[in-house]
Short mmCIF file of C-alpha atoms (C1' of nucleotides) in Angstrom, two decimals:
data_model
loop_
_atom_site.label_atom_id
_atom_site.label_comp_id
_atom_site.label_asym_id
_atom_site.label_seq_id
_atom_site.Cartn_x
_atom_site.Cartn_y
_atom_site.Cartn_z
CA MET A 28 164.03 -24.87 30.28
CA GLU A 29 167.89 -25.59 30.57
CA LYS A 30 166.73 -28.58 32.84
CA TYR A 31 164.80 -30.32 29.83
CA VAL A 32 167.78 -29.51 27.49
CA GLN A 33 169.99 -31.43 29.93
CA ILE A 34 167.62 -34.35 30.15
CA LEU A 35 167.38 -34.74 26.33
CA LYS A 36 171.16 -34.47 25.91
CA LYS A 37 171.96 -36.93 28.68
CA ASN A 38 169.55 -39.26 26.65
CA CYS A 39 171.20 -38.81 23.33
CA LEU A 40 168.03 -37.15 22.00
CA LYS A 41 168.33 -34.29 19.64
CA VAL A 42 167.20 -31.08 21.25
CA THR A 43 164.26 -29.68 19.39
CA PRO A 44 161.64 -26.79 20.64
CA GLN A 45 158.96 -29.42 20.33
CA ARG A 46 160.46 -31.84 22.53
CA LEU A 47 161.36 -29.17 25.24
CA GLU A 48 157.70 -28.06 25.21
CA ILE A 49 156.30 -31.64 25.50
CA LEU A 50 158.76 -32.61 28.24
CA LYS A 51 158.09 -29.35 30.21
CA TYR A 52 154.31 -29.85 29.78
CA LEU A 53 154.73 -33.38 31.26
CA ASP A 54 156.80 -32.21 34.01
CA THR A 55 154.50 -29.47 35.09
CA HIS A 56 151.20 -31.29 34.55
CA ARG A 57 151.03 -34.39 36.57
CA THR A 58 147.55 -35.20 35.39
CA HIS A 59 148.44 -38.20 33.26
CA PRO A 60 147.39 -36.34 30.00
CA THR A 61 146.48 -38.01 26.75
CA ALA A 62 148.40 -37.26 23.53
CA ASP A 63 145.62 -35.15 22.28
CA THR A 64 145.41 -33.30 25.50
CA ILE A 65 149.12 -32.24 25.26
CA TYR A 66 148.74 -31.35 21.49
CA SER A 67 145.60 -29.16 22.29
CA ASN A 68 147.31 -27.28 25.10
CA LEU A 69 150.80 -26.76 23.45
CA LYS A 70 148.98 -25.81 19.91
CA ASN A 71 148.11 -22.24 21.27
CA ASN A 72 151.60 -21.12 21.77
CA ASN A 73 153.08 -23.41 19.09
CA PRO A 74 150.71 -23.25 16.12
CA SER A 75 152.97 -25.22 13.64
CA LEU A 76 153.04 -28.14 16.16
CA SER A 77 151.80 -31.45 14.55
CA LYS A 78 149.96 -34.22 16.44
CA THR A 79 152.27 -36.63 14.86
CA THR A 80 155.09 -35.00 16.59
CA VAL A 81 153.43 -35.35 19.78
CA TYR A 82 153.11 -39.12 19.27
CA ASN A 83 156.64 -39.52 17.96
CA THR A 84 158.03 -37.63 20.89
CA LEU A 85 156.19 -39.49 23.54
CA GLN A 86 157.19 -42.69 21.90
CA HIS A 87 160.85 -41.65 22.05
CA LEU A 88 160.61 -40.33 25.64
CA ASP A 89 159.06 -43.69 26.68
CA GLU A 90 161.69 -45.68 24.81
CA HIS A 91 164.37 -43.77 27.03
CA GLY A 92 162.35 -44.22 30.16
CA LEU A 93 161.63 -40.64 30.56
CA VAL A 94 157.72 -41.10 30.53
CA TYR A 95 155.48 -43.98 31.46
CA THR A 96 152.77 -44.95 28.96
CA LEU A 97 149.60 -45.92 30.78
CA THR A 98 147.01 -48.24 29.17
CA ILE A 99 144.74 -48.27 32.18
CA SER A 100 141.68 -46.69 30.35
CA GLY A 101 141.59 -48.98 27.41
CA SER A 102 140.52 -46.37 24.94
CA GLU A 103 143.50 -44.13 24.95
CA SER A 104 147.09 -43.97 26.31
CA ARG A 105 147.90 -41.58 28.96
CA PHE A 106 151.25 -40.19 29.79
CA ASP A 107 153.14 -39.91 33.21
CA SER A 108 156.57 -38.25 33.70
CA ASN A 109 156.63 -39.29 37.36
CA ILE A 110 159.33 -41.98 36.93
CA ASN A 111 159.25 -43.21 40.55
CA PRO A 112 157.55 -46.53 40.67
CA HIS A 113 153.90 -46.21 41.73
CA HIS A 114 150.44 -47.54 40.91
CA HIS A 115 147.43 -45.84 39.43
CA PHE A 116 143.77 -45.55 40.19
CA LEU A 117 141.18 -44.89 37.54
CA CYS A 118 137.90 -43.54 38.74
CA LYS A 119 134.90 -44.99 36.65
CA ILE A 120 132.67 -41.95 37.40
CA CYS A 121 135.07 -38.91 36.66
CA SER A 122 137.73 -40.69 34.48
CA ASN A 123 140.45 -39.08 36.58
CA ILE A 124 143.61 -41.01 37.27
CA ILE A 125 145.30 -40.82 40.59
CA ASP A 126 148.71 -41.65 41.71
CA ILE A 127 148.75 -44.48 44.31
CA ASP A 128 151.98 -44.99 46.29
CA ILE A 129 151.54 -48.17 47.92
CA GLU A 130 153.98 -50.77 49.20
CA CYS A 131 154.29 -53.47 46.55
CA PRO A 132 156.83 -56.32 46.56
CA ASN A 133 156.25 -56.95 43.02
CA VAL A 134 157.66 -53.68 41.61
CA LYS A 135 161.29 -54.89 42.53
CA LYS A 136 161.10 -58.15 40.70
CA VAL A 137 163.21 -58.62 37.60
CA GLU A 138 161.80 -61.93 36.54
CA VAL A 139 158.89 -64.11 37.23
CA GLY A 140 158.51 -67.86 36.08
CA GLY A 141 161.56 -67.38 33.80
CA HIS A 142 160.18 -64.27 32.12
CA ARG A 143 162.26 -61.10 32.05
CA ILE A 144 160.25 -58.13 33.68
CA ASP A 145 160.87 -54.63 32.13
CA GLU A 146 157.73 -52.83 33.32
CA VAL A 147 155.31 -53.38 36.24
CA HIS A 148 151.98 -51.68 35.90
CA GLY A 149 149.50 -51.71 38.82
CA TYR A 150 145.96 -50.44 38.03
CA PHE A 151 143.18 -50.07 40.39
CA LYS A 152 139.79 -49.19 38.96
CA GLY A 153 136.76 -48.05 41.12
CA VAL A 154 135.23 -44.89 42.46
CA CYS A 155 137.38 -42.14 43.87
CA ALA A 156 136.94 -40.54 47.19
CA SER A 157 135.74 -37.27 45.73
CA CYS A 158 132.98 -39.04 43.69
CA LEU A 159 132.07 -41.37 46.46
CA LYS A 160 131.32 -38.24 48.57
CA GLU A 161 129.29 -36.68 45.89
CA SER A 162 127.12 -39.81 45.57
CA ASN A 163 126.47 -39.85 49.27
CA ASN A 164 125.45 -36.19 49.25
CA GLY A 165 122.94 -37.10 46.49
CA GLU A 166 121.36 -39.88 48.53
CA ASP A 167 121.00 -37.57 51.66
CA MET B 23 126.58 -76.68 27.24
CA GLU B 24 124.13 -76.99 30.26
CA LYS B 25 126.92 -75.57 32.29
CA TYR B 26 126.83 -72.26 30.38
CA VAL B 27 123.10 -71.97 30.51
CA GLN B 28 123.16 -72.14 34.16
CA ILE B 29 125.84 -69.38 34.41
CA LEU B 30 123.78 -67.06 32.31
CA LYS B 31 120.60 -67.82 34.27
CA LYS B 32 122.32 -67.45 37.71
CA ASN B 33 123.23 -63.93 36.31
CA CYS B 34 119.86 -63.01 34.99
CA LEU B 35 121.06 -62.96 31.51
CA LYS B 36 118.86 -64.12 28.65
CA VAL B 37 120.10 -67.40 27.17
CA THR B 38 120.95 -66.98 23.68
CA PRO B 39 122.93 -69.34 21.37
CA GLN B 40 125.36 -66.52 20.64
CA ARG B 41 126.13 -65.93 24.37
CA LEU B 42 126.33 -69.55 25.01
CA GLU B 43 129.10 -69.96 22.18
CA ILE B 44 131.06 -67.01 23.45
CA LEU B 45 130.93 -68.26 27.01
CA LYS B 46 132.02 -71.64 25.92
CA TYR B 47 134.73 -70.15 23.60
CA LEU B 48 136.29 -68.28 26.50
CA ASP B 49 135.97 -71.16 28.83
CA THR B 50 137.82 -73.60 26.64
CA HIS B 51 140.43 -70.93 25.33
CA ARG B 52 142.35 -69.58 27.94
CA THR B 53 144.51 -67.63 25.55
CA HIS B 54 143.14 -64.03 26.39
CA PRO B 55 141.67 -63.63 22.87
CA THR B 56 140.71 -60.34 21.32
CA ALA B 57 136.91 -59.72 20.41
CA ASP B 58 138.09 -60.20 16.81
CA THR B 59 139.63 -63.43 17.50
CA ILE B 60 136.45 -64.72 19.14
CA TYR B 61 134.30 -63.48 16.21
CA SER B 62 136.62 -65.09 13.62
CA ASN B 63 136.68 -68.60 15.34
CA LEU B 64 133.12 -68.58 16.10
CA LYS B 65 132.00 -67.25 12.64
CA ASN B 66 132.61 -70.65 10.94
CA ASN B 67 130.20 -72.53 12.85
CA ASN B 68 127.72 -69.57 13.29
CA PRO B 69 127.69 -67.67 10.05
CA SER B 70 125.10 -65.22 11.04
CA LEU B 71 127.16 -64.03 14.02
CA SER B 72 127.74 -60.29 14.13
CA LYS B 73 130.92 -58.78 15.53
CA THR B 74 128.61 -56.25 17.29
CA THR B 75 127.06 -59.17 19.24
CA VAL B 76 130.53 -60.24 20.23
CA TYR B 77 131.40 -56.69 21.73
CA ASN B 78 127.98 -56.38 23.27
CA THR B 79 128.00 -59.97 24.78
CA LEU B 80 131.62 -59.48 26.16
CA GLN B 81 130.44 -56.28 27.76
CA HIS B 82 127.52 -57.80 29.38
CA LEU B 83 129.67 -60.68 30.62
CA ASP B 84 132.19 -58.11 32.09
CA GLU B 85 129.51 -56.25 33.79
CA HIS B 86 128.45 -59.47 35.44
CA GLY B 87 131.95 -60.38 36.50
CA LEU B 88 131.90 -63.35 34.16
CA VAL B 89 134.96 -62.20 32.27
CA TYR B 90 137.76 -59.91 32.98
CA THR B 91 138.76 -57.24 30.30
CA LEU B 92 142.53 -56.79 30.04
CA THR B 93 143.86 -53.43 28.64
CA ILE B 94 147.46 -54.59 28.80
CA SER B 95 148.52 -54.25 25.10
CA GLY B 96 147.01 -50.47 24.64
CA SER B 97 145.74 -51.24 21.06
CA GLU B 98 142.97 -53.79 21.73
CA SER B 99 141.16 -55.29 24.78
CA ARG B 100 141.70 -58.94 25.56
CA PHE B 101 139.32 -61.18 27.52
CA ASP B 102 139.91 -63.58 30.25
CA SER B 103 137.49 -65.96 31.73
CA ASN B 104 139.71 -66.93 34.50
CA ILE B 105 137.85 -65.27 37.44
CA ASN B 106 140.48 -66.00 40.09
CA PRO B 107 142.43 -62.98 40.91
CA HIS B 108 145.84 -63.25 39.07
CA HIS B 109 148.23 -60.96 37.09
CA HIS B 110 149.40 -61.02 33.61
CA PHE B 111 152.58 -60.93 31.58
CA LEU B 112 152.79 -59.37 28.15
CA CYS B 113 155.71 -60.46 26.03
CA LYS B 114 156.95 -57.58 23.84
CA ILE B 115 158.28 -60.15 21.35
CA CYS B 116 155.59 -62.53 20.78
CA SER B 117 152.81 -60.50 22.09
CA ASN B 118 151.47 -63.56 24.05
CA ILE B 119 149.83 -62.90 27.48
CA ILE B 120 150.58 -65.23 30.17
CA ASP B 121 148.91 -65.81 33.47
CA ILE B 122 150.93 -65.08 36.58
CA ASP B 123 149.90 -66.44 39.82
CA ILE B 124 151.89 -64.41 42.36
CA GLU B 125 151.46 -63.43 45.97
CA CYS B 126 150.10 -59.91 45.97
CA PRO B 127 148.71 -58.25 49.03
CA ASN B 128 147.06 -55.54 46.91
CA VAL B 129 144.40 -57.75 45.27
CA LYS B 130 142.57 -58.07 48.60
CA LYS B 131 142.21 -54.47 49.06
CA VAL B 132 138.94 -52.93 48.90
CA GLU B 133 139.94 -49.29 49.40
CA VAL B 134 143.07 -47.04 49.15
CA GLY B 135 143.36 -43.57 50.17
CA GLY B 136 139.43 -43.33 50.40
CA HIS B 137 138.97 -44.49 46.97
CA ARG B 138 136.74 -47.66 46.53
CA ILE B 139 138.52 -50.28 44.59
CA ASP B 140 136.35 -52.50 42.32
CA GLU B 141 139.01 -54.12 40.16
CA VAL B 142 142.83 -54.75 40.48
CA HIS B 143 145.06 -55.19 37.52
CA GLY B 144 148.57 -56.23 37.61
CA TYR B 145 150.40 -56.08 34.43
CA PHE B 146 154.12 -57.07 33.80
CA LYS B 147 155.67 -56.46 30.44
CA GLY B 148 158.97 -57.99 29.24
CA VAL B 149 160.26 -60.81 27.39
CA CYS B 150 158.88 -64.22 28.07
CA ALA B 151 160.92 -67.30 28.98
CA SER B 152 160.34 -68.87 25.49
CA CYS B 153 161.46 -65.70 23.55
CA LEU B 154 164.50 -65.35 25.88
CA LYS B 155 165.51 -68.71 25.03
CA GLU B 156 165.32 -68.18 21.30
CA SER B 157 167.31 -64.97 21.47
CA ASN B 158 169.94 -66.88 23.35
CA ASN B 159 170.18 -69.59 20.65
CA GLY B 160 170.55 -67.00 18.02
CA GLU B 161 173.62 -65.54 19.66
CA ASP B 162 175.27 -68.97 20.07
"C1'" DC C 5 100.53 -73.81 21.97
"C1'" DC C 6 99.97 -68.90 20.90
"C1'" DT C 7 100.63 -64.07 21.83
"C1'" DT C 8 103.01 -60.36 23.53
"C1'" DT C 9 106.72 -57.76 24.86
"C1'" DA C 10 111.16 -56.53 26.00
"C1'" DA C 11 115.55 -57.68 25.03
"C1'" DT C 12 118.92 -59.38 21.56
"C1'" DT C 13 121.02 -59.75 17.20
"C1'" DT C 14 122.56 -57.99 12.92
"C1'" DG C 15 124.84 -54.98 9.32
"C1'" DT C 16 126.17 -50.83 8.13
"C1'" DA C 17 127.87 -46.42 8.94
"C1'" DA C 18 130.36 -43.46 11.97
"C1'" DT C 19 133.86 -42.42 15.50
"C1'" DC C 20 138.25 -42.00 17.54
"C1'" DA C 21 143.08 -43.02 18.70
"C1'" DT C 22 146.92 -44.06 16.36
"C1'" DT C 23 150.12 -44.71 12.62
"C1'" DA C 24 152.15 -44.57 7.66
"C1'" DC C 25 154.30 -41.94 4.49
"C1'" DA C 26 156.55 -38.43 1.75
"C1'" DA C 27 158.11 -33.77 1.45
"C1'" DT C 28 160.15 -30.17 3.97
"C1'" DA C 29 162.78 -28.08 7.54
"C1'" DT C 30 166.26 -28.12 11.01
"C1'" DG C 31 169.89 -29.65 14.82
"C1'" DA C 32 174.56 -31.04 15.24
"C1'" DT C 33 179.07 -31.78 13.65
"C1'" DA C 34 182.99 -30.71 11.25
"C1'" DT D 5 178.88 -22.38 6.70
"C1'" DA D 6 178.14 -26.91 4.40
"C1'" DT D 7 176.45 -31.34 5.12
"C1'" DC D 8 173.62 -34.94 6.37
"C1'" DA D 9 171.16 -37.60 9.45
"C1'" DT D 10 167.12 -36.83 11.97
"C1'" DA D 11 162.93 -34.43 13.15
"C1'" DT D 12 158.71 -32.10 11.97
"C1'" DT D 13 154.64 -31.58 9.33
"C1'" DG D 14 150.21 -32.52 7.07
"C1'" DT D 15 147.39 -35.77 4.99
"C1'" DA D 16 145.76 -40.07 4.17
"C1'" DA D 17 145.26 -44.65 5.86
"C1'" DT D 18 144.30 -48.05 9.54
"C1'" DG D 19 141.94 -50.61 13.10
"C1'" DA D 20 139.36 -51.08 17.18
"C1'" DT D 21 135.17 -49.99 18.88
"C1'" DT D 22 130.49 -47.78 19.20
"C1'" DA D 23 125.93 -45.81 17.44
"C1'" DC D 24 121.99 -46.87 15.43
"C1'" DA D 25 117.76 -48.72 13.30
"C1'" DA D 26 115.46 -52.62 11.57
"C1'" DA D 27 114.66 -57.49 11.86
"C1'" DT D 28 114.49 -61.37 15.07
"C1'" DT D 29 113.94 -63.96 19.19
"C1'" DA D 30 113.85 -65.58 24.33
"C1'" DA D 31 110.82 -65.64 28.21
"C1'" DA D 32 106.41 -65.31 30.44
"C1'" DG D 33 101.51 -65.67 30.66
"C1'" DG D 34 97.07 -67.14 29.12
#
DNA sequence: CCTTTAATTTGTAATCATTACAATATGATA
DNA sequence: TATCATATTGTAATGATTACAAATTAAAGG
C-alpha cells in the first residue's frame, strides 16, 4: 500500500483511503474496468464509498497521467493503469478489451499537421481469438 | 440525389426519403457530426423527421460500411462518411475533429495475436493548430 | 394500378453513464 | 491541536441512446 501512497504524493495528490483503494484496484486488475465495476467491487469493503468519488478520483488520476481513459466502446469509459504506450482490441462478441503491444510509429509523434498531440489511442475492433475458436466449434 | 439512391440499392437497403437525406447530409458535411446535429439540421426541411430514425439509419449505414462511427470524444458518437482509412484528431480546446491522413501500417492488418480485426481506429488528442495559434497570440 | 406484406418511421417513455451541487468530513500544515 | 483548503458523500439533474408499439410506407406481384 505504501507504493500507492508514494505515487499519490509524487503527484501532489492528497492521500485518502478512497484514492489508495482505487489506485490499488486498477493496479491489480488489468481488465480495463468501468467506473461502475470499480465502484461495485470496492463497495463491499468500503461501504461508505460513493460513485461520485470513483468518478472524481479517476478524473484526477487521468489528469496526472496515472491512468488512461479508453473510449473504445462508445457507451462507457474504461480505465487502464498500464501507462506504457500500447493499443487496445475490443471484441464485438464478448466485449473484452485486450492489450495489443504492437510496433506503431505514430505513438512517438508529438505533432501532426501543426496540431500538438497529447494522447494517441489505437483501437482495433473485431472478434477475439477465443470467440473465433468458439464459433468454429459451433460450426463443426 | 440519384447517387444516394444507387448507394442504398447497392447495399440492399430500402430507399426512403429519410435515408437519402441523411446520406446526403453526411456526404456534403465532412464535419463528423453527431446524431443530434444531423437531426437538427435536417429537421427544418423535414419536419416529420424523428431522432430515432436518425439513430436507426446511422446504425444501418454503419453496418453496411457506409459510415464510420467515431467514439473519440467519449460522451457522444460522431459519424464520418469518409470511407477511406484515415485517423482522427480531437482538439481539447475547440472540440473539432480533424481528419489525419497518415502513413499507418496497422490499418492494413486483418489479424493480430489471433484476433480478427474488422475496424481500426486511430485517435489523436491534443490542441489543434488553430487553437495553438490563438493561445500564442494571447500570450504576446 | 391495386393489394399485400415486411420493413421503416414516429413519438414517447425508459435506460444508463456521467455530472452538478451543497452539506459534511478529513488530510495536511503550522 | 486548530485551521483551512480539499475530498467525500448522496441526491438530483443531465444528456445521449435505446425500447417499444402504433401508424406509415416502399417494394413486389398480379
